[in-house]
Amino acid sequence: MKKYTPVFMIFVFVVIIVGVFLSLGKVQNMVVIKKGNLEKIPLDIEVGKYQDSFCGMVINDLGYVSEVIAPDGKTWFFHDHGDFVEWLEDKSFKDSAVIWVMSRDTHKWIDAKKAFYSVNEITPMGYGFGAYEHKKDGFIDFDEMRLRTLRGENMTNPKIRKKLLEQ
C-alpha cells in the first residue's frame, strides 16, 4: 500500500489541476471582438467581460478605454490608448477605421482623432495618454499621440517617463 501512495497523490493532484482549468474555461467568456456594428457607434463595455484586443488583459476600468471599428463593422476593444495605436498600425483599414475613446473630462465617448491627450497619466499599460474632449496646456493631438506611441516616446520608456513626471 505504501508504494502506491505517491502514485495516488500525484493522480489526485493532476485531477485537481485539470478540474480548476476546466472550471475557469467555462466561467471566462470574454468579448474580444463584436461584429455587425455597421453604424460605427461606440458599444457598451461591461467591466470584467471584455478583453483588450492587443495585450489580452481583461478590461477592468473604463477610464482609458477605446474602440476601433473597421469599415465592415467589426469592433475591437482596448483598455489603454497606446494599445489601439500599436494594434492598428499594420491593419489595412487603419486610415478608414472609426476610433472612439472615453474622455476623462466629460466621461463620454468622443472621436479619437478629435480628442486631446495628456502625456503623463498612470494608464493600464503605462503609455500615459489620457483622452480629453477639452484642450488644456500640455495636451497633444491625436497625430502626436500616435507618433509618440509608435516611437516609444511615452511613459513606457523610463527616460521619457522621468522627464514627463518632472514637468
Coordinates of N, CA and C in Angstrom, one line a residue, residues 117-121 128-129 136-140 144 148 153-155 158-167:
Y117 N -4.9 64.8 -25.8 CA -4.3 63.8 -24.9 C -3.3 64.3 -24.0
S118 N -3.5 63.9 -22.7 CA -2.4 64.2 -21.7 C -1.3 63.2 -22.0
V119 N -0.1 63.5 -21.4 CA 1.0 62.6 -21.7 C 1.6 61.9 -20.5
N120 N 1.1 62.2 -19.3 CA 1.8 61.7 -18.1 C 0.9 61.0 -17.1
E121 N -0.2 60.4 -17.5 CA -1.1 59.7 -16.6 C -0.6 58.3 -16.4
G128 N 0.5 56.3 -20.8 CA 0.4 57.6 -20.2 C -0.5 58.6 -20.8
F129 N -1.2 58.2 -21.9 CA -2.1 59.1 -22.6 C -3.6 59.0 -22.1
K136 N -6.2 71.4 -22.8 CA -5.5 72.1 -21.7 C -4.1 72.3 -22.0
D137 N -3.4 73.1 -21.3 CA -1.9 73.3 -21.6 C -1.2 71.9 -21.4
G138 N -0.3 71.7 -22.4 CA 0.5 70.5 -22.3 C -0.1 69.3 -23.0
F139 N -1.4 69.4 -23.5 CA -2.0 68.3 -24.2 C -1.6 68.3 -25.6
I140 N -1.6 67.1 -26.2 CA -1.2 66.9 -27.6 C -2.4 66.4 -28.4
E144 N 0.1 63.5 -32.8 CA 1.2 63.5 -32.0 C 1.2 62.3 -31.0
R148 N 4.1 59.5 -30.9 CA 4.9 59.2 -29.7 C 4.7 57.7 -29.3
E153 N 8.1 57.1 -27.4 CA 8.3 58.3 -26.7 C 7.1 58.6 -25.7
N154 N 6.9 57.7 -24.8 CA 5.8 57.8 -23.8 C 6.3 57.3 -22.5
M155 N 5.3 57.1 -21.6 CA 5.6 56.7 -20.2 C 6.2 55.3 -20.1
P158 N 11.5 54.5 -19.7 CA 11.9 55.1 -18.4 C 12.5 56.5 -18.5
K159 N 13.3 56.8 -19.5 CA 13.9 58.1 -19.7 C 12.8 59.2 -19.9
I160 N 11.9 58.8 -20.8 CA 10.8 59.8 -21.1 C 9.9 59.9 -19.9
R161 N 9.6 58.8 -19.2 CA 8.8 58.8 -18.0 C 9.3 59.8 -17.0
K162 N 10.6 59.7 -16.7 CA 11.3 60.5 -15.7 C 11.1 62.0 -16.1
K163 N 11.4 62.3 -17.4 CA 11.3 63.6 -17.9 C 9.9 64.2 -17.7
L164 N 8.9 63.4 -18.1 CA 7.5 63.8 -18.1 C 7.0 64.0 -16.6
L165 N 7.4 63.2 -15.7 CA 7.0 63.3 -14.3 C 7.6 64.5 -13.6
E166 N 8.8 64.9 -14.1 CA 9.5 66.1 -13.5 C 8.8 67.4 -14.0
Q167 N 8.0 67.4 -15.0 CA 7.4 68.6 -15.5 C 6.3 69.0 -14.7

